[in-house]
Short mmCIF file of C-alpha atoms and ligand atoms in Angstrom, two decimals:
data_model
loop_
_atom_site.label_atom_id
_atom_site.label_comp_id
_atom_site.label_asym_id
_atom_site.label_seq_id
_atom_site.Cartn_x
_atom_site.Cartn_y
_atom_site.Cartn_z
CA UNK A 1 128.24 -160.61 0.89
CA UNK A 2 124.65 -159.57 1.89
CA UNK A 3 122.21 -158.85 -0.84
CA UNK A 4 120.80 -155.46 -0.39
CA UNK A 5 117.16 -154.51 -1.88
CA UNK A 6 116.38 -151.02 -2.91
CA UNK A 7 113.05 -149.39 -4.18
CA UNK A 8 111.67 -149.22 -7.68
CA UNK A 9 110.70 -145.48 -6.85
CA UNK A 10 114.22 -144.85 -5.94
CA UNK A 11 113.49 -142.61 -2.80
CA UNK A 12 114.18 -144.99 0.15
CA UNK A 13 117.62 -146.39 1.50
CA UNK A 14 118.51 -149.74 0.43
CA UNK A 15 117.98 -152.32 3.08
CA UNK A 16 118.43 -156.07 3.62
CA UNK A 17 116.04 -158.86 3.37
CA UNK A 18 114.87 -158.72 6.79
CA UNK A 19 113.94 -155.13 6.67
CA UNK A 20 112.50 -155.44 2.99
CA UNK A 21 110.42 -158.40 4.48
CA UNK A 22 108.81 -156.69 7.48
CA UNK A 23 108.23 -153.64 5.46
CA UNK A 24 106.61 -155.36 2.53
CA UNK A 25 106.18 -152.02 0.50
CA UNK A 26 109.04 -149.78 0.60
CA UNK A 27 108.28 -146.59 2.23
CA UNK A 28 108.45 -144.60 -0.87
CA UNK A 29 105.51 -146.43 -2.14
CA UNK A 30 107.83 -148.67 -4.27
CA UNK A 31 108.59 -152.36 -4.32
CA UNK A 32 111.98 -153.67 -3.30
CA UNK A 33 114.32 -155.47 -5.73
CA UNK A 34 117.94 -156.64 -5.34
CA UNK A 35 120.46 -153.86 -6.01
CA UNK A 36 122.44 -156.76 -7.82
CA UNK A 37 120.87 -160.10 -8.54
CA UNK A 38 123.35 -162.72 -7.17
CA UNK A 39 124.70 -165.16 -9.98
CA UNK A 40 124.28 -168.83 -9.93
CA UNK A 41 126.98 -170.38 -12.12
CA UNK A 42 126.02 -173.18 -14.73
CA UNK A 43 128.20 -175.50 -12.45
CA UNK A 44 126.07 -174.65 -9.31
CA UNK A 45 122.93 -175.22 -11.52
CA UNK A 46 124.48 -178.47 -12.81
CA UNK A 47 124.43 -179.64 -9.12
CA UNK A 48 120.75 -179.19 -8.66
CA UNK A 49 120.17 -182.35 -11.06
CA UNK A 50 120.83 -184.35 -8.07
CA UNK A 51 119.22 -182.56 -5.38
CA UNK A 52 115.94 -182.58 -3.58
CA UNK A 53 113.63 -179.59 -3.43
CA UNK A 54 114.66 -178.66 -0.03
CA UNK A 55 118.20 -178.85 -0.86
CA UNK A 56 117.74 -176.70 -3.72
CA UNK A 57 115.57 -174.17 -1.96
CA UNK A 58 118.46 -173.97 0.61
CA UNK A 59 121.10 -173.28 -2.00
CA UNK A 60 118.82 -170.43 -3.75
CA UNK A 61 117.52 -168.99 -0.59
CA UNK A 62 120.82 -168.95 1.30
CA UNK A 63 122.24 -166.52 -0.96
CA UNK A 64 119.67 -164.14 -0.24
CA UNK A 65 119.56 -164.70 3.68
CA UNK A 66 123.21 -164.70 4.00
CA UNK A 67 124.32 -162.41 6.98
CA UNK A 68 120.48 -162.35 7.80
CA UNK A 69 119.29 -165.74 8.78
CA UNK A 70 122.04 -168.41 10.14
CA UNK A 71 122.34 -171.35 7.83
CA UNK A 72 121.45 -173.96 10.52
CA UNK A 73 118.02 -171.90 11.19
CA UNK A 74 117.46 -171.58 7.21
CA UNK A 75 117.44 -175.03 6.77
CA UNK A 76 115.27 -175.77 9.80
CA UNK A 77 112.74 -173.09 8.42
CA UNK A 78 112.81 -174.84 5.09
CA UNK A 79 112.13 -178.24 6.29
CA UNK A 80 109.23 -176.95 8.61
CA UNK A 81 107.97 -174.90 5.49
CA UNK A 82 107.59 -177.69 2.94
CA UNK A 83 107.45 -180.69 5.23
CA UNK A 84 103.64 -180.12 5.34
CA UNK A 85 103.22 -180.81 1.27
CA UNK A 86 102.02 -183.94 0.24
CA UNK A 87 103.84 -184.28 -2.90
CA UNK A 88 107.03 -186.51 -2.30
CA UNK A 89 109.38 -183.62 -3.28
CA UNK A 90 107.23 -180.80 -2.60
CA UNK A 91 105.96 -180.25 -6.26
CA UNK A 92 105.71 -182.83 -8.75
CA UNK A 93 106.42 -182.53 -12.62
CA UNK A 94 104.24 -184.81 -14.70
CA UNK A 95 103.85 -185.35 -18.38
CA UNK A 96 100.57 -184.48 -19.85
CA UNK A 97 100.64 -184.87 -23.70
CA UNK A 98 103.73 -183.21 -24.98
CA UNK A 99 103.63 -180.58 -21.98
CA UNK A 100 105.25 -180.64 -18.60
CA UNK A 101 102.85 -179.84 -15.63
CA UNK A 102 104.58 -178.52 -12.70
CA UNK A 103 102.10 -179.30 -9.96
CA UNK A 104 102.51 -176.74 -7.23
CA UNK A 105 99.46 -177.40 -5.56
CA UNK A 106 100.07 -179.83 -2.97
CA UNK A 107 100.51 -177.47 0.29
CA UNK A 108 97.87 -176.85 3.00
CA UNK A 109 95.37 -174.74 1.09
CA UNK A 110 95.86 -176.38 -2.58
CA UNK A 111 97.34 -173.32 -4.54
CA UNK A 112 100.83 -172.69 -5.09
CA UNK A 113 100.74 -169.68 -2.72
CA UNK A 114 101.64 -172.14 -0.11
CA UNK A 115 104.90 -172.59 -1.23
CA UNK A 116 105.70 -168.83 -0.69
CA UNK A 117 103.53 -168.10 2.30
CA UNK A 118 104.46 -171.32 4.27
CA UNK A 119 108.09 -170.08 3.95
CA UNK A 120 107.26 -166.49 4.94
CA UNK A 121 105.11 -167.67 7.90
CA UNK A 122 108.23 -169.14 9.48
CA UNK A 123 110.58 -166.33 8.46
CA UNK A 124 108.33 -163.80 9.91
CA UNK A 125 107.95 -165.78 13.18
CA UNK A 126 111.84 -165.96 13.34
CA UNK A 127 112.42 -162.18 12.55
CA UNK A 128 109.67 -161.27 15.37
CA UNK A 129 110.96 -163.78 17.75
CA UNK A 130 111.89 -161.40 20.47
CA UNK A 131 109.52 -158.51 19.26
CA UNK A 132 107.95 -156.45 21.91
CA UNK A 133 105.01 -155.25 20.15
CA UNK A 134 102.59 -156.92 17.46
CA UNK A 135 103.04 -156.73 13.78
CA UNK A 136 99.92 -156.17 11.65
CA UNK A 137 99.68 -158.13 8.55
CA UNK A 138 97.27 -156.62 5.87
CA UNK A 139 96.65 -158.08 2.54
CA UNK A 140 94.34 -158.37 -0.45
CA UNK A 141 93.29 -161.27 -1.81
CA UNK A 142 91.02 -162.82 -4.66
CA UNK A 143 90.90 -166.03 -2.69
CA UNK A 144 94.18 -168.03 -2.74
CA UNK A 145 96.57 -165.44 -1.21
CA UNK A 146 94.23 -164.93 1.73
CA UNK A 147 93.81 -168.58 2.29
CA UNK A 148 97.45 -169.37 2.15
CA UNK A 149 98.40 -166.48 4.39
CA UNK A 150 95.89 -167.52 7.01
CA UNK A 151 97.10 -171.08 7.02
CA UNK A 152 100.43 -170.01 7.40
CA UNK A 153 99.98 -167.26 10.24
CA UNK A 154 97.00 -168.65 12.27
CA UNK A 155 98.27 -168.36 15.98
CA UNK A 156 101.58 -167.19 15.19
CA UNK A 157 102.97 -164.89 18.14
CA UNK A 158 103.21 -161.20 17.75
CA UNK A 159 101.35 -161.02 14.36
CA UNK A 160 97.77 -159.81 13.81
CA UNK A 161 96.40 -160.63 10.11
CA UNK A 162 93.85 -158.62 8.30
CA UNK A 163 92.78 -160.09 4.79
CA UNK A 164 90.42 -158.26 2.43
CA UNK A 165 88.54 -160.23 -0.03
CA UNK A 166 85.93 -159.15 -2.71
CA UNK A 167 82.78 -160.03 -1.40
CA UNK A 168 81.86 -161.97 -4.64
CA UNK A 169 85.22 -163.21 -5.81
CA UNK A 170 86.45 -166.27 -3.78
CA UNK A 171 85.00 -169.91 -4.51
CA UNK A 172 83.19 -171.49 -1.72
CA UNK A 173 85.97 -173.42 -0.80
CA UNK A 174 88.36 -170.48 -0.98
CA UNK A 175 85.93 -168.33 1.37
CA UNK A 176 85.64 -171.14 3.84
CA UNK A 177 89.54 -171.58 4.12
CA UNK A 178 89.45 -168.00 5.34
CA UNK A 179 86.44 -167.64 7.40
CA UNK A 180 86.42 -171.18 9.14
CA UNK A 181 89.90 -170.67 10.82
CA UNK A 182 88.96 -170.01 14.36
CA UNK A 183 92.42 -168.48 15.42
CA UNK A 184 92.20 -165.19 17.33
CA UNK A 185 94.64 -163.26 15.18
CA UNK A 186 92.96 -163.84 11.97
CA UNK A 187 90.26 -161.38 10.51
CA UNK A 188 89.24 -162.27 6.93
CA UNK A 189 86.83 -159.17 5.74
CA UNK A 190 84.42 -159.26 2.72
CA UNK A 191 84.61 -155.96 0.86
CA UNK A 192 81.87 -154.66 -1.05
CA UNK A 193 83.97 -154.24 -4.31
CA UNK A 194 86.63 -155.79 -6.64
CA UNK A 195 90.12 -157.20 -5.82
CA UNK A 196 91.71 -154.00 -7.15
CA UNK A 197 89.44 -152.13 -4.63
CA UNK A 198 91.01 -154.26 -1.97
CA UNK A 199 94.38 -153.89 -3.10
CA UNK A 200 94.10 -150.08 -3.47
CA UNK A 201 92.80 -150.04 0.32
CA UNK A 202 95.98 -151.87 1.35
CA UNK A 203 98.07 -149.36 -0.39
CA UNK A 204 96.01 -146.66 0.95
CA UNK A 205 96.82 -147.80 4.25
CA UNK A 206 100.47 -148.16 3.72
CA UNK A 207 100.45 -144.57 2.75
CA UNK A 208 99.18 -143.61 6.15
CA UNK A 209 102.41 -143.03 7.86
CA UNK A 210 101.15 -142.77 11.21
CA UNK A 211 99.08 -145.84 11.14
CA UNK A 212 102.04 -147.49 9.55
CA UNK A 213 104.30 -146.76 12.37
CA UNK A 214 102.04 -147.22 15.07
CA UNK A 215 100.48 -150.55 13.79
CA UNK A 216 103.84 -152.01 12.44
CA UNK A 217 102.13 -152.75 9.29
CA UNK A 218 103.38 -155.35 6.70
CA UNK A 219 101.89 -157.13 3.97
CA UNK A 220 102.08 -160.90 2.52
CA UNK A 221 100.83 -159.86 -0.65
CA UNK A 222 103.30 -160.99 -3.55
CA UNK A 223 104.74 -157.22 -3.35
CA UNK A 224 106.50 -158.86 -0.34
CA UNK A 225 109.96 -159.50 -1.98
CA UNK A 226 110.36 -162.65 0.38
CA UNK A 227 107.62 -164.29 -1.58
CA UNK A 228 109.12 -163.94 -4.97
CA UNK A 229 112.24 -165.21 -3.54
CA UNK A 230 110.69 -168.53 -2.35
CA UNK A 231 109.05 -168.91 -5.79
CA UNK A 232 112.61 -168.55 -7.56
CA UNK A 233 113.28 -172.20 -6.10
CA UNK A 234 110.73 -174.22 -8.29
CA UNK A 235 111.94 -172.49 -11.42
CA UNK A 236 115.54 -173.75 -10.58
CA UNK A 237 113.92 -177.16 -9.59
CA UNK A 238 111.80 -177.83 -12.73
CA UNK A 239 114.78 -176.66 -15.04
CA UNK A 240 116.98 -179.34 -13.10
CA UNK A 241 114.31 -182.27 -14.24
CA UNK A 242 114.18 -181.68 -17.92
CA UNK A 243 116.67 -181.82 -20.69
CA UNK A 244 117.25 -178.53 -22.78
CA UNK A 245 116.35 -174.86 -22.07
CA UNK A 246 112.82 -174.73 -21.03
CA UNK A 247 109.83 -172.30 -21.49
CA UNK A 248 107.67 -171.57 -18.71
CA UNK A 249 103.79 -170.75 -19.16
CA UNK A 250 102.34 -169.13 -16.08
CA UNK A 251 98.76 -168.45 -15.46
CA UNK A 252 99.09 -164.66 -14.38
CA UNK A 253 97.18 -162.33 -12.10
CA UNK A 254 99.49 -159.86 -9.94
CA UNK A 255 102.74 -160.97 -12.08
CA UNK A 256 104.25 -162.07 -8.97
CA UNK A 257 104.86 -165.93 -10.12
CA UNK A 258 106.36 -165.07 -13.55
CA UNK A 259 108.35 -162.30 -12.10
CA UNK A 260 110.00 -164.90 -10.05
CA UNK A 261 110.61 -166.89 -13.13
CA UNK A 262 112.16 -163.53 -14.61
CA UNK A 263 114.26 -163.29 -11.60
CA UNK A 264 115.47 -166.95 -11.76
CA UNK A 265 116.73 -165.76 -15.10
CA UNK A 266 118.47 -162.77 -13.83
CA UNK A 267 120.34 -164.93 -11.18
CA UNK A 268 121.68 -166.97 -14.09
CA UNK A 269 119.29 -169.74 -14.99
CA UNK A 270 118.57 -170.41 -18.54
CA UNK A 271 115.18 -169.94 -19.67
CA UNK A 272 113.79 -169.94 -23.42
CA UNK A 273 110.79 -167.88 -22.85
CA UNK A 274 108.50 -166.80 -20.10
CA UNK A 275 104.95 -167.01 -21.19
CA UNK A 276 102.17 -164.81 -19.51
CA UNK A 277 98.85 -166.56 -19.69
CA UNK A 278 95.82 -164.45 -19.21
CA UNK A 279 92.17 -164.95 -18.78
CA UNK A 280 89.78 -162.29 -20.32
CA UNK A 281 91.24 -159.70 -18.11
CA UNK A 282 94.17 -159.66 -20.64
CA UNK A 283 95.90 -156.39 -19.75
CA UNK A 284 99.28 -157.86 -19.59
CA UNK A 285 98.96 -159.73 -22.69
CA UNK A 286 97.94 -156.57 -24.52
CA UNK A 287 100.93 -154.86 -22.85
CA UNK A 288 103.28 -157.46 -24.34
CA UNK A 289 101.56 -157.24 -27.89
CA UNK A 290 101.45 -153.21 -27.95
CA UNK A 291 103.84 -151.73 -25.32
CA UNK A 292 100.64 -150.06 -23.78
CA UNK A 293 99.22 -150.54 -20.30
CA UNK A 294 95.70 -149.56 -20.08
CA UNK A 295 93.24 -151.06 -17.79
CA UNK A 296 89.77 -152.06 -18.67
CA UNK A 297 86.97 -152.87 -16.33
CA UNK A 298 87.31 -156.15 -14.17
CA UNK A 299 85.64 -158.97 -15.76
CA UNK A 300 84.81 -161.88 -13.40
CA UNK A 301 85.87 -164.95 -14.78
CA UNK A 302 85.89 -168.83 -13.91
CA UNK A 303 89.68 -168.27 -13.10
CA UNK A 304 89.01 -165.48 -10.19
CA UNK A 305 92.69 -165.51 -8.97
CA UNK A 306 93.50 -163.87 -12.16
CA UNK A 307 90.75 -161.34 -12.45
CA UNK A 308 93.16 -158.32 -12.12
CA UNK A 309 93.71 -155.17 -13.83
CA UNK A 310 96.32 -153.56 -11.91
CA UNK A 311 99.27 -156.09 -11.54
CA UNK A 312 101.58 -154.71 -8.66
CA UNK A 313 104.71 -156.76 -9.43
CA UNK A 314 104.61 -155.52 -12.98
CA UNK A 315 106.60 -152.54 -11.63
CA UNK A 316 109.51 -154.66 -10.89
CA UNK A 317 109.97 -155.60 -14.55
CA UNK A 318 109.17 -152.20 -15.76
CA UNK A 319 111.91 -150.92 -13.26
CA UNK A 320 114.47 -152.95 -15.11
CA UNK A 321 112.91 -152.03 -18.65
CA UNK A 322 113.69 -148.31 -17.64
CA UNK A 323 116.98 -149.21 -17.03
CA UNK A 324 116.59 -149.03 -13.27
CA UNK A 325 115.82 -145.45 -13.95
CA UNK A 326 113.42 -144.43 -11.00
CA UNK A 327 112.47 -141.20 -12.28
CA UNK A 328 111.45 -142.70 -15.57
CA UNK A 329 109.58 -145.33 -13.49
CA UNK A 330 107.86 -142.92 -11.42
CA UNK A 331 106.68 -140.98 -14.48
CA UNK A 332 105.08 -143.99 -16.17
CA UNK A 333 103.35 -144.99 -12.83
CA UNK A 334 102.15 -141.20 -12.38
CA UNK A 335 100.71 -141.69 -16.06
CA UNK A 336 98.87 -144.58 -15.10
CA UNK A 337 97.38 -142.88 -12.08
CA UNK A 338 96.75 -139.57 -13.67
CA UNK A 339 95.94 -140.37 -17.29
CA UNK A 340 94.66 -143.72 -16.78
CA UNK A 341 97.52 -145.72 -18.91
CA UNK A 342 101.08 -145.46 -20.07
CA UNK A 343 103.10 -146.62 -23.05
CA UNK A 344 106.72 -147.59 -23.22
CA UNK A 345 108.92 -146.85 -26.07
CA UNK A 346 109.30 -149.15 -29.11
CA UNK A 347 112.72 -150.62 -28.08
CA UNK A 348 111.49 -151.14 -24.53
CA UNK A 349 108.76 -153.14 -26.14
CA UNK A 350 111.13 -155.14 -28.32
CA UNK A 351 113.19 -155.88 -25.01
CA UNK A 352 110.18 -157.19 -23.45
CA UNK A 353 109.12 -159.37 -26.26
CA UNK A 354 112.55 -160.84 -26.16
CA UNK A 355 112.01 -162.47 -22.88
CA UNK A 356 108.27 -162.76 -22.60
CA UNK A 357 105.53 -164.28 -24.68
CA UNK A 358 101.92 -163.79 -24.06
CA UNK A 359 98.53 -165.12 -24.66
CA UNK A 360 94.88 -165.27 -23.48
CA UNK A 361 92.10 -168.02 -22.93
CA UNK A 362 88.58 -166.96 -22.32
CA UNK A 363 86.14 -168.97 -20.15
CA UNK A 364 84.69 -171.25 -23.11
CA UNK A 365 88.26 -172.10 -24.04
CA UNK A 366 89.20 -172.84 -20.52
CA UNK A 367 86.36 -175.15 -20.06
CA UNK A 368 87.28 -176.78 -23.47
CA UNK A 369 90.89 -177.46 -22.23
CA UNK A 370 89.63 -179.02 -18.97
CA UNK A 371 87.45 -181.27 -20.85
CA UNK A 372 89.69 -182.34 -23.76
CA UNK A 373 92.53 -182.88 -21.40
CA UNK A 374 90.34 -185.08 -19.28
CA UNK A 375 89.09 -187.06 -22.29
CA UNK A 376 92.66 -187.41 -23.89
CA UNK A 377 94.72 -187.70 -20.91
CA UNK A 378 92.62 -188.50 -18.02
CA UNK A 379 94.13 -185.50 -16.27
CA UNK A 380 92.13 -182.88 -14.37
CA UNK A 381 93.21 -179.08 -14.36
CA UNK A 382 91.88 -176.39 -12.36
CA UNK A 383 90.66 -173.42 -14.34
CA UNK A 384 93.74 -171.16 -13.76
CA UNK A 385 96.01 -173.92 -15.03
CA UNK A 386 93.89 -174.66 -17.97
CA UNK A 387 94.32 -170.96 -19.06
CA UNK A 388 98.06 -171.51 -19.02
CA UNK A 389 97.71 -174.95 -20.96
CA UNK A 390 95.60 -173.31 -23.56
CA UNK A 391 98.00 -170.81 -24.10
CA UNK A 392 100.72 -173.12 -24.20
CA UNK A 393 98.71 -174.92 -27.10
CA UNK A 394 98.20 -171.85 -29.06
CA UNK A 395 101.78 -170.56 -28.86
CA UNK A 396 103.44 -174.34 -29.17
CA UNK A 397 104.37 -173.77 -32.81
CA UNK A 398 106.44 -170.89 -31.61
CA UNK A 399 107.89 -172.45 -28.48
CA UNK A 400 110.35 -175.06 -28.58
CA UNK A 401 110.03 -178.13 -26.01
CA UNK A 402 110.35 -178.55 -23.22
CA UNK A 403 107.56 -176.54 -22.35
CA UNK A 404 106.49 -176.47 -18.54
CA UNK A 405 103.02 -175.01 -17.42
CA UNK A 406 102.81 -173.99 -13.87
CA UNK A 407 99.62 -175.77 -12.37
CA UNK A 408 98.79 -173.06 -9.72
CA UNK A 409 95.68 -174.72 -7.99
CA UNK A 410 94.41 -178.14 -7.36
CA UNK A 411 91.17 -178.98 -9.40
CA UNK A 412 89.39 -179.65 -5.85
CA UNK A 413 89.75 -175.97 -5.13
CA UNK A 414 87.30 -175.07 -7.90
CA UNK A 415 84.92 -178.08 -7.89
CA UNK A 416 81.84 -176.35 -9.63
CA UNK A 417 83.84 -175.11 -12.55
CA UNK A 418 85.69 -178.32 -13.04
CA UNK A 419 82.08 -180.13 -12.87
CA UNK A 420 80.51 -177.71 -15.26
CA UNK A 421 83.61 -178.79 -17.91
CA UNK A 422 83.73 -182.78 -17.26
CA UNK A 423 80.68 -183.41 -15.14
CA UNK A 424 82.98 -184.87 -12.53
CA UNK A 425 83.44 -183.26 -9.16
CA UNK A 426 86.96 -183.59 -8.05
CA UNK A 427 87.26 -185.28 -4.61
CA UNK A 428 88.16 -182.75 -1.89
CA UNK A 429 91.51 -183.80 -0.27
CA UNK A 430 90.77 -185.05 3.25
CA UNK A 431 92.77 -182.60 5.03
CA UNK A 432 90.33 -179.81 3.75
CA UNK A 433 87.12 -181.88 4.09
CA UNK A 434 87.09 -181.34 8.19
CA UNK A 435 87.79 -177.75 7.64
CA UNK A 436 84.65 -177.53 5.51
CA UNK A 437 82.43 -178.44 8.60
CA UNK A 438 83.61 -175.76 10.89
CA UNK A 439 81.39 -172.45 11.36
CA UNK A 440 82.17 -169.36 9.56
CA UNK A 441 83.11 -166.07 10.77
CA UNK A 442 82.14 -163.50 8.43
CA UNK A 443 83.24 -159.76 8.78
CA UNK A 444 82.40 -157.16 6.28
CA UNK A 445 82.97 -153.73 5.54
CA UNK A 446 82.60 -151.27 2.42
CA UNK A 447 85.47 -149.93 0.33
CA UNK A 448 85.65 -146.77 2.53
CA UNK A 449 89.07 -146.61 4.02
CA UNK A 450 87.85 -145.28 7.21
CA UNK A 451 85.39 -147.93 7.64
CA UNK A 452 88.38 -150.41 7.44
CA UNK A 453 90.58 -148.38 9.89
CA UNK A 454 87.54 -148.33 12.44
CA UNK A 455 87.08 -152.22 12.15
CA UNK A 456 90.86 -152.70 12.65
CA UNK A 457 91.02 -150.53 15.65
CA UNK A 458 88.22 -152.55 17.08
CA UNK A 459 89.81 -155.95 16.50
CA UNK A 460 93.15 -155.35 16.79
CA UNK A 461 95.05 -156.89 19.75
C1 LIG B 501 97.52 -166.22 -7.46
C2 LIG B 501 97.20 -167.13 -8.61
C3 LIG B 501 97.38 -166.86 -9.85
C4 LIG B 501 98.14 -165.71 -10.29
O1 LIG B 501 99.45 -165.48 -9.73
P1 LIG B 501 100.20 -164.18 -9.68
O2 LIG B 501 101.37 -164.27 -8.95
O3 LIG B 501 99.26 -163.20 -8.91
O4 LIG B 501 100.37 -163.64 -11.10
C5 LIG B 501 97.30 -167.91 -10.70
N1 LIG B 501 96.57 -169.24 -10.45
C6 LIG B 501 96.10 -169.20 -8.97
C7 LIG B 501 95.61 -170.43 -8.74
C8 LIG B 501 96.45 -168.34 -8.25
O5 LIG B 501 96.19 -168.70 -6.77
#
């Protein structure tokens, strides 16, 4: 039976995964979630122990694509998406001290976002194979989504890509991964503002019904449900490689990655705890401690992909916390918009705490973690992964093993920070070294939405 998706805001019709993927955001401004999560039985999950990453990916994704993408084409898409990864089985699970590190960074741009976006690129191409007009993909990025989206979508037919990034956000490597790609359908635009500004501009464009229809607007941000689905796979994969029920520690920004863990749980995967790891932008950690969501000014940290205050995907979990009552959800989101914060009821907070734990690490602790791990274990973390590991260490007395920490980026993606911690510059994998020599193409606009619209009009195909 085809899995259907409805909006968290409850004011758009339910659609299949094709429509949910191409739309990105639901027409009522909400996020798509399955009407019902398909269930994987303990027997099916046990079979995954003997399967490769690609086999597990097919098993998990086929259920969501049934009736939309034929099985043989889905297999082929999975093969093409994950054939470009360097690890023998797409990801690697390695022991570092008494933690399990799930390396998700072996794709083309060295961050876990490749796992979802490589897949999404091929799925988009398949969905648009007979399109008579161009689809315009717009995305906000603090660095990694943009580079992964560009790597996945460069030169794809019928697709025009506009990626907004905060001018001062990304590392040199992240920026060059966006600006050195010569493909004519790619436009990476530096915005004179923060990541939250970029994300607000994307939402603003989507709210413009005329442009949305005229340009066939879509997005590859993690508000796109297809990305979440692709990320379910590695939770099933990692769980199949350890003994006992694991906790997952997830360096968190937009709440997409950890929401995929929650989704895997909803599909039947046994998980002990999902741990939100925050840097100094600890709004989510404060929520899980207090039940109040109250944004503070964004701080720039050495883990820039987590420098976020408004985590869009959190709405998906909040919807469940509201018992899928869209009216209640809309009330909370309106409070956030109008009053600047919201609080959930005590019993909702308790329910959230049953599933999630949370912790934070500041820049000094992040650097210290990179250093001590290099000294004690000879293993190098990128700063985002180090935030997760520090939180895992802080909470380890309360968590039972196995503890799986998601390694979200390769250390070479943040060489200055790693060097600051251990005096060693991690070597850049050869697949990136060549890109760094290419000339950059830099576009800029302000946070004024009309400036962006004009830019897009001038540059669209
Ligand atoms: C995007 C990103 C994160 C945060 O993931 P979310 O899905 O936004 O919570 C963490 N680490 C790295 C390296 C990232 O690129």
